[in-house]
Amino acid sequence: MKIVTIIGARPQFIKAATVSRAIQSMPSIEEVLVHTGQHYDENMSDVFFDELEIPKPAYDLGIGSGSHGAQTGKMLEAIERVLLDEKPNWVLVYGDTNSTLAGAVAAVKLHIPVAHVEAGLRSFNRAMPEEINRILTDHAANLLFAPTETAVNHLHHEGIDNQRIHRVGDVMYDAALFYGIKADQMSDILSRLELVSKRYMLATVHRAENTDDPKRLRAIMAGLSAAATDEYPVVLPLHPRTRATLERKGTLTEAAKQIRLIDPVGYLDMVMLEKNAVLIATDSGGVQKEAFFHGVPCVTLRDETEWVELVEAKWNRLCAPTSKDQIAATLRDARHTKGDTIQPYGNGNAAGKIVEILNGS
């Protein structure tokens, strides 16, 4: 069996690493890795392949940035050529990016079965490009690997055939267990940044809904600045999109006065920063879960989240990024809090289950 795996963004590298490791244990399966180039900064891409110990892609399409239509269209054209050459039995896609949608559409147009990892997530905000990507991919896919019971229920409510749906758990939990140990052994980022465990807050900001909205981005940066103290500084690995926006608005220097702005970091360094933070503030879906996996309270700087179970269990607080004072107050209040004991994401063997199902299909 031949599987073509389509990835293009940093969270997808992490998810694919766990499944690729499981595939490598199956001699009957050949995997061809295709990197669309959606994340093209070296710290956002190349270092991940090294640290995650997955093979370099057989194809690097080098698409880069662009508008949603232009980027997705270029990916669709390039992926189609790869699929015509490789003639795989399955195309495997992850998450909700433009790479996900392009891979799924290219495959179904060529009558190649599609498997979607992290199926069934819904924010119910159709203004989010990611929401449209995940809905279209789920309805195109032949196999839907759902991480939680909530995700399964969403797919049922949309009328998707139950035989296509498999609740396997979350591959990000697999990764947290495996790479958490490696981070302890290999990362020295705390000493490099002169940080003390549980004496700093970690923030990430990258979603277009925040970076492309001047009022929201201004509220986030001001709120983080207001919450930062000498005792609990805020550390922000700056996504290229966020940095470019701050530079264009002339507010990068002001933000740096109160927030420790650093370049994007490798995966193991990020895991180490997450594990040792007293609190994480983020607009990333993946980081919300990683905070929970590492037992760290989280504030999500969005209007909604796909991971509602973490809000219900009080591990995660939603904070719409519209008010500096509200953001700062929520961050201060959430420090040191702990949520309920829950285990909604499986037992850490989601990748193994995915590969078993694919191998038997």
Tab-separated table of C-alpha atoms in Angstrom:
chain	number	residue	atom	x	y	z
A	1	MET	CA	0.000	0.000	0.000
A	2	LYS	CA	1.183	3.517	-0.807
A	3	ILE	CA	0.053	6.543	1.199
A	4	VAL	CA	0.739	10.125	0.131
A	5	THR	CA	0.764	12.402	3.182
A	6	ILE	CA	0.109	16.110	2.600
A	7	ILE	CA	1.465	18.576	5.167
A	8	GLY	CA	2.375	22.237	5.044
A	9	ALA	CA	2.047	23.905	8.437
A	10	ARG	CA	3.905	23.487	11.683
A	11	PRO	CA	1.136	21.713	13.672
A	12	GLN	CA	0.760	19.209	10.858
A	13	PHE	CA	4.433	18.243	11.100
A	14	ILE	CA	3.864	17.236	14.730
A	15	LYS	CA	0.750	15.207	13.953
A	16	ALA	CA	2.334	13.544	10.926
A	17	ALA	CA	5.435	12.601	12.919
A	18	THR	CA	3.453	10.320	15.210
A	19	VAL	CA	1.626	8.610	12.341
A	20	SER	CA	4.780	8.349	10.199
A	21	ARG	CA	6.526	6.575	13.072
A	22	ALA	CA	3.668	4.061	13.209
A	23	ILE	CA	3.744	3.630	9.418
A	24	GLN	CA	7.472	2.890	9.521
A	25	SER	CA	6.720	-0.133	11.718
A	26	MET	CA	4.521	-1.574	8.931
A	27	PRO	CA	6.690	-2.960	6.084
A	28	SER	CA	3.606	-3.338	3.895
A	29	ILE	CA	3.028	0.443	3.772
A	30	GLU	CA	5.062	2.992	1.800
A	31	GLU	CA	4.611	6.633	2.754
A	32	VAL	CA	5.394	9.516	0.394
A	33	LEU	CA	5.614	12.813	2.274
A	34	VAL	CA	4.602	16.005	0.451
A	35	HIS	CA	5.360	19.411	1.991
A	36	THR	CA	3.371	22.197	0.336
A	37	GLY	CA	5.645	24.911	1.720
A	38	GLN	CA	2.814	26.740	3.493
A	39	HIS	CA	5.254	27.356	6.364
A	40	TYR	CA	8.537	28.200	4.721
A	41	ASP	CA	10.567	29.918	7.457
A	42	GLU	CA	13.450	27.630	8.497
A	43	ASN	CA	12.532	27.813	12.184
A	44	MET	CA	8.926	27.072	11.249
A	45	SER	CA	9.727	24.077	9.069
A	46	ASP	CA	13.179	22.552	8.518
A	47	VAL	CA	14.120	22.254	12.179
A	48	PHE	CA	10.875	20.423	12.833
A	49	PHE	CA	11.764	17.582	10.495
A	50	ASP	CA	15.122	17.198	12.256
A	51	GLU	CA	13.727	17.278	15.788
A	52	LEU	CA	10.695	15.125	15.061
A	53	GLU	CA	12.920	12.504	13.414
A	54	ILE	CA	10.743	12.120	10.342
A	55	PRO	CA	12.131	11.765	6.818
A	56	LYS	CA	12.586	14.886	4.751
A	57	PRO	CA	9.694	15.218	2.275
A	58	ALA	CA	9.924	13.443	-1.043
A	59	TYR	CA	8.324	16.547	-2.526
A	60	ASP	CA	8.723	20.156	-1.348
A	61	LEU	CA	6.299	22.191	-3.404
A	62	GLY	CA	7.529	25.579	-2.173
A	63	ILE	CA	4.153	27.298	-2.494
A	64	GLY	CA	4.740	29.899	0.237
A	65	SER	CA	2.302	32.617	1.239
A	66	GLY	CA	-0.474	34.330	-0.672
A	67	SER	CA	-4.197	34.958	-0.549
A	68	HIS	CA	-6.355	31.955	0.345
A	69	GLY	CA	-7.528	31.476	-3.226
A	70	ALA	CA	-4.110	31.869	-4.818
A	71	GLN	CA	-2.336	29.706	-2.248
A	72	THR	CA	-4.923	26.917	-2.343
A	73	GLY	CA	-5.056	26.982	-6.131
A	74	LYS	CA	-1.279	26.661	-6.486
A	75	MET	CA	-1.279	23.798	-4.005
A	76	LEU	CA	-4.112	22.039	-5.793
A	77	GLU	CA	-2.284	22.177	-9.114
A	78	ALA	CA	1.033	21.007	-7.665
A	79	ILE	CA	-0.468	18.211	-5.535
A	80	GLU	CA	-2.434	16.904	-8.501
A	81	ARG	CA	0.819	16.425	-10.441
A	82	VAL	CA	2.331	14.498	-7.529
A	83	LEU	CA	-0.702	12.225	-7.236
A	84	LEU	CA	-0.718	11.509	-10.964
A	85	ASP	CA	2.934	10.465	-10.720
A	86	GLU	CA	2.716	8.489	-7.467
A	87	LYS	CA	-0.719	6.835	-7.929
A	88	PRO	CA	-1.236	6.217	-4.188
A	89	ASN	CA	-3.883	4.025	-2.559
A	90	TRP	CA	-4.668	6.737	0.007
A	91	VAL	CA	-4.084	10.430	0.554
A	92	LEU	CA	-3.686	11.386	4.219
A	93	VAL	CA	-4.395	14.959	5.337
A	94	TYR	CA	-4.282	16.648	8.720
A	95	GLY	CA	-6.186	19.420	10.458
A	96	ASP	CA	-7.704	22.459	8.778
A	97	THR	CA	-5.183	24.415	6.720
A	98	ASN	CA	-5.213	25.319	3.029
A	99	SER	CA	-2.816	22.394	2.540
A	100	THR	CA	-5.468	20.097	4.031
A	101	LEU	CA	-8.198	21.275	1.692
A	102	ALA	CA	-5.971	21.280	-1.392
A	103	GLY	CA	-4.791	17.736	-0.697
A	104	ALA	CA	-8.330	16.475	-0.186
A	105	VAL	CA	-9.762	18.150	-3.292
A	106	ALA	CA	-6.878	17.048	-5.517
A	107	ALA	CA	-7.340	13.457	-4.358
A	108	VAL	CA	-11.125	13.186	-4.695
A	109	LYS	CA	-11.011	14.696	-8.192
A	110	LEU	CA	-8.685	11.843	-9.131
A	111	HIS	CA	-10.876	9.283	-7.327
A	112	ILE	CA	-8.186	8.569	-4.723
A	113	PRO	CA	-9.558	7.824	-1.220
A	114	VAL	CA	-8.879	10.471	1.428
A	115	ALA	CA	-8.288	9.973	5.152
A	116	HIS	CA	-8.611	13.013	7.442
A	117	VAL	CA	-6.819	13.107	10.791
A	118	GLU	CA	-8.449	15.437	13.358
A	119	ALA	CA	-11.862	15.207	11.733
A	120	GLY	CA	-15.059	16.580	13.217
A	121	LEU	CA	-13.762	19.757	14.866
A	122	ARG	CA	-16.118	22.710	14.670
A	123	SER	CA	-15.904	26.284	15.904
A	124	PHE	CA	-19.287	27.141	14.304
A	125	ASN	CA	-17.711	30.357	13.063
A	126	ARG	CA	-17.875	30.220	9.295
A	127	ALA	CA	-15.898	33.454	9.033
A	128	MET	CA	-12.822	31.403	9.939
A	129	PRO	CA	-11.064	29.998	6.852
A	130	GLU	CA	-10.112	26.961	8.946
A	131	GLU	CA	-13.768	26.172	9.622
A	132	ILE	CA	-14.559	26.026	5.907
A	133	ASN	CA	-11.450	23.922	5.246
A	134	ARG	CA	-12.355	21.332	7.878
A	135	ILE	CA	-16.022	21.071	6.871
A	136	LEU	CA	-15.223	20.573	3.188
A	137	THR	CA	-12.445	18.095	3.951
A	138	ASP	CA	-14.641	16.045	6.278
A	139	HIS	CA	-17.394	15.755	3.695
A	140	ALA	CA	-14.910	14.788	0.972
A	141	ALA	CA	-13.006	12.214	3.027
A	142	ASN	CA	-13.579	8.461	2.986
A	143	LEU	CA	-12.139	7.882	6.457
A	144	LEU	CA	-12.580	10.402	9.270
A	145	PHE	CA	-10.302	9.987	12.281
A	146	ALA	CA	-11.975	11.924	15.094
A	147	PRO	CA	-10.025	12.805	18.250
A	148	THR	CA	-12.958	13.100	20.691
A	149	GLU	CA	-16.567	12.078	21.237
A	150	THR	CA	-17.587	15.702	20.636
A	151	ALA	CA	-15.997	15.555	17.181
A	152	VAL	CA	-17.799	12.293	16.421
A	153	ASN	CA	-21.124	13.882	17.386
A	154	HIS	CA	-20.510	16.835	15.077
A	155	LEU	CA	-19.991	14.463	12.154
A	156	HIS	CA	-23.145	12.505	13.022
A	157	HIS	CA	-25.160	15.727	13.150
A	158	GLU	CA	-23.958	16.589	9.647
A	159	GLY	CA	-25.250	13.282	8.318
A	160	ILE	CA	-21.904	11.610	7.624
A	161	ASP	CA	-22.093	7.821	7.407
A	162	ASN	CA	-21.052	6.257	10.701
A	163	GLN	CA	-18.953	3.635	8.874
A	164	ARG	CA	-16.594	6.413	7.723
A	165	ILE	CA	-16.058	7.728	11.267
A	166	HIS	CA	-13.491	6.343	13.704
A	167	ARG	CA	-12.821	7.799	17.154
A	168	VAL	CA	-9.115	7.098	17.569
A	169	GLY	CA	-7.986	9.704	20.097
A	170	ASP	CA	-5.688	12.633	19.476
A	171	VAL	CA	-2.311	12.218	17.781
A	172	MET	CA	-1.190	15.401	19.556
A	173	TYR	CA	-1.469	13.500	22.837
A	174	ASP	CA	0.766	10.794	21.352
A	175	ALA	CA	3.274	13.522	20.503
A	176	ALA	CA	3.068	15.160	23.932
A	177	LEU	CA	3.922	11.888	25.654
A	178	PHE	CA	6.773	11.007	23.294
A	179	TYR	CA	8.385	14.414	22.814
A	180	GLY	CA	7.853	15.650	26.362
A	181	ILE	CA	10.548	13.243	27.517
A	182	LYS	CA	12.854	14.216	24.649
A	183	ALA	CA	12.428	17.913	25.450
A	184	ASP	CA	13.539	17.335	29.044
A	185	GLN	CA	16.634	15.571	27.732
A	186	MET	CA	17.563	17.834	24.831
A	187	SER	CA	16.241	21.391	25.279
A	188	ASP	CA	18.226	24.050	27.110
A	189	ILE	CA	15.951	26.959	26.229
A	190	LEU	CA	15.129	27.857	29.837
A	191	SER	CA	18.778	28.446	30.633
A	192	ARG	CA	19.374	30.255	27.328
A	193	LEU	CA	16.515	32.652	28.014
A	194	GLU	CA	17.307	32.793	31.741
A	195	LEU	CA	13.793	31.671	32.642
A	196	VAL	CA	12.716	30.005	35.872
A	197	SER	CA	10.151	27.197	35.718
A	198	LYS	CA	6.629	28.385	36.632
A	199	ARG	CA	7.857	31.987	36.785
A	200	TYR	CA	6.805	33.183	33.336
A	201	MET	CA	3.787	33.250	31.041
A	202	LEU	CA	4.018	31.971	27.469
A	203	ALA	CA	2.028	33.503	24.608
A	204	THR	CA	1.514	32.682	20.934
A	205	VAL	CA	-0.413	34.788	18.397
A	206	HIS	CA	-0.745	33.836	14.752
A	207	ARG	CA	-4.345	33.497	13.578
A	208	ALA	CA	-5.391	35.842	10.778
A	209	GLU	CA	-8.517	36.858	12.706
A	210	ASN	CA	-6.172	38.443	15.272
A	211	THR	CA	-3.126	39.485	13.246
A	212	ASP	CA	-5.140	41.014	10.403
A	213	ASP	CA	-7.454	42.989	12.704
A	214	PRO	CA	-5.593	46.051	14.050
A	215	LYS	CA	-7.942	46.513	17.021
A	216	ARG	CA	-7.701	42.896	18.135
A	217	LEU	CA	-3.935	42.736	17.727
A	218	ARG	CA	-3.526	46.022	19.583
A	219	ALA	CA	-5.711	44.732	22.435
A	220	ILE	CA	-3.728	41.492	22.628
A	221	MET	CA	-0.334	43.170	22.740
A	222	ALA	CA	-1.533	45.763	25.242
A	223	GLY	CA	-3.167	43.097	27.391
A	224	LEU	CA	-0.047	40.931	27.412
A	225	SER	CA	2.041	44.001	28.267
A	226	ALA	CA	-0.285	44.930	31.128
A	227	ALA	CA	-0.211	41.404	32.538
A	228	ALA	CA	3.580	41.119	32.396
A	229	THR	CA	5.491	41.748	35.623
A	230	ASP	CA	9.066	41.368	36.794
A	231	GLU	CA	7.972	38.246	38.692
A	232	TYR	CA	5.975	36.811	35.773
A	233	PRO	CA	7.278	38.089	32.426
A	234	VAL	CA	5.468	37.245	29.197
A	235	VAL	CA	7.502	35.346	26.589
A	236	LEU	CA	6.177	35.541	23.017
A	237	PRO	CA	7.801	33.544	20.183
A	238	LEU	CA	6.848	35.840	17.342
A	239	HIS	CA	5.188	34.226	14.325
A	240	PRO	CA	6.413	35.757	11.024
A	241	ARG	CA	2.904	37.015	10.203
A	242	THR	CA	2.576	38.700	13.593
A	243	ARG	CA	6.034	40.269	13.392
A	244	ALA	CA	5.346	41.617	9.903
A	245	THR	CA	2.085	43.187	11.055
A	246	LEU	CA	3.664	44.811	14.115
A	247	GLU	CA	6.514	46.178	12.005
A	248	ARG	CA	4.098	47.528	9.408
A	249	LYS	CA	2.053	49.268	12.117
A	250	GLY	CA	5.185	50.620	13.800
A	251	THR	CA	4.309	48.999	17.149
A	252	LEU	CA	7.001	46.318	17.382
A	253	THR	CA	9.371	48.471	19.452
A	254	GLU	CA	6.592	49.434	21.877
A	255	ALA	CA	5.539	45.808	22.329
A	256	ALA	CA	9.114	44.781	23.091
A	257	LYS	CA	9.272	47.139	26.080
A	258	GLN	CA	7.066	44.886	28.236
A	259	ILE	CA	6.989	41.547	26.379
A	260	ARG	CA	9.981	39.279	25.762
A	261	LEU	CA	9.732	38.870	21.999
A	262	ILE	CA	11.778	35.967	20.638
A	263	ASP	CA	12.100	34.304	17.245
A	264	PRO	CA	10.069	31.164	16.492
A	265	VAL	CA	11.550	28.158	18.262
A	266	GLY	CA	11.918	24.498	17.401
A	267	TYR	CA	9.400	21.958	18.580
A	268	LEU	CA	11.375	20.587	21.520
A	269	ASP	CA	12.126	24.103	22.754
A	270	MET	CA	8.434	24.978	22.439
A	271	VAL	CA	7.441	21.887	24.407
A	272	MET	CA	9.913	22.880	27.116
A	273	LEU	CA	8.526	26.423	27.238
A	274	GLU	CA	4.969	25.070	27.452
A	275	LYS	CA	5.711	22.525	30.184
A	276	ASN	CA	7.374	25.075	32.435
A	277	ALA	CA	5.056	28.062	31.952
A	278	VAL	CA	2.775	29.104	34.776
A	279	LEU	CA	0.153	30.041	32.158
A	280	ILE	CA	-0.231	29.928	28.375
A	281	ALA	CA	-2.125	32.554	26.357
A	282	THR	CA	-2.727	31.559	22.744
A	283	ASP	CA	-4.969	31.640	19.699
A	284	SER	CA	-3.642	28.276	18.516
A	285	GLY	CA	-5.833	25.189	18.654
A	286	GLY	CA	-2.837	22.904	19.073
A	287	VAL	CA	-1.243	24.929	21.857
A	288	GLN	CA	-4.526	24.881	23.800
A	289	LYS	CA	-4.335	21.103	23.926
A	290	GLU	CA	-0.609	20.997	24.613
A	291	ALA	CA	-1.176	23.242	27.617
A	292	PHE	CA	-3.667	20.697	28.958
A	293	PHE	CA	-1.384	17.754	28.200
A	294	HIS	CA	1.337	19.415	30.299
A	295	GLY	CA	-1.017	20.449	33.106
A	296	VAL	CA	-0.739	24.195	32.423
A	297	PRO	CA	-3.773	26.534	32.564
A	298	CYS	CA	-4.592	28.278	29.298
A	299	VAL	CA	-6.325	31.444	28.129
A	300	THR	CA	-7.520	31.293	24.527
A	301	LEU	CA	-7.494	34.674	22.792
A	302	ARG	CA	-10.432	33.976	20.511
A	303	ASP	CA	-14.212	34.239	20.471
A	304	GLU	CA	-14.642	30.466	20.390
A	305	THR	CA	-12.678	27.221	20.474
A	306	GLU	CA	-13.006	23.798	18.900
A	307	TRP	CA	-11.811	22.192	22.148
A	308	VAL	CA	-14.918	22.885	24.223
A	309	GLU	CA	-14.193	20.036	26.630
A	310	LEU	CA	-11.199	21.959	27.981
A	311	VAL	CA	-13.338	25.035	28.666
A	312	GLU	CA	-15.977	22.884	30.356
A	313	ALA	CA	-13.293	21.276	32.535
A	314	LYS	CA	-11.881	24.721	33.446
A	315	TRP	CA	-8.429	24.086	31.980
A	316	ASN	CA	-9.065	26.708	29.320
A	317	ARG	CA	-10.688	30.134	29.494
A	318	LEU	CA	-12.013	31.939	26.451
A	319	CYS	CA	-11.174	35.627	26.271
A	320	ALA	CA	-12.324	37.581	23.226
A	321	PRO	CA	-9.374	39.862	22.373
A	322	THR	CA	-11.260	43.128	22.330
A	323	SER	CA	-10.185	44.748	25.605
A	324	LYS	CA	-6.696	45.262	27.006
A	325	ASP	CA	-8.017	45.327	30.573
A	326	GLN	CA	-10.100	42.177	30.153
A	327	ILE	CA	-7.168	40.247	28.678
A	328	ALA	CA	-4.811	41.348	31.450
A	329	ALA	CA	-7.342	40.569	34.193
A	330	THR	CA	-8.079	37.120	32.742
A	331	LEU	CA	-4.387	36.252	32.553
A	332	ARG	CA	-3.790	37.313	36.145
A	333	ASP	CA	-6.840	35.433	37.390
A	334	ALA	CA	-6.035	32.232	35.478
A	335	ARG	CA	-2.479	31.889	36.815
A	336	HIS	CA	-1.975	28.884	39.081
A	337	THR	CA	-5.516	27.555	38.516
A	338	LYS	CA	-6.106	23.893	37.743
A	339	GLY	CA	-9.035	22.227	35.987
A	340	ASP	CA	-10.916	19.005	36.521
A	341	THR	CA	-9.387	15.567	35.964
A	342	ILE	CA	-10.476	14.453	32.489
A	343	GLN	CA	-9.074	12.269	29.691
A	344	PRO	CA	-10.984	13.091	26.502
A	345	TYR	CA	-8.149	12.500	24.006
A	346	GLY	CA	-7.523	8.777	24.230
A	347	ASN	CA	-4.661	6.787	25.684
A	348	GLY	CA	-1.732	7.975	23.575
A	349	ASN	CA	-2.056	5.377	20.798
A	350	ALA	CA	-4.074	7.303	18.226
A	351	ALA	CA	-1.398	6.930	15.525
A	352	GLY	CA	-1.296	3.151	15.912
A	353	LYS	CA	-5.071	2.937	15.543
A	354	ILE	CA	-5.011	5.139	12.432
A	355	VAL	CA	-2.410	2.991	10.721
A	356	GLU	CA	-4.238	-0.240	11.622
A	357	ILE	CA	-7.464	1.080	10.097
A	358	LEU	CA	-5.700	2.292	6.949
A	359	ASN	CA	-3.882	-1.019	6.576
A	360	GLY	CA	-7.150	-2.906	6.784
A	361	SER	CA	-9.031	-0.685	4.330
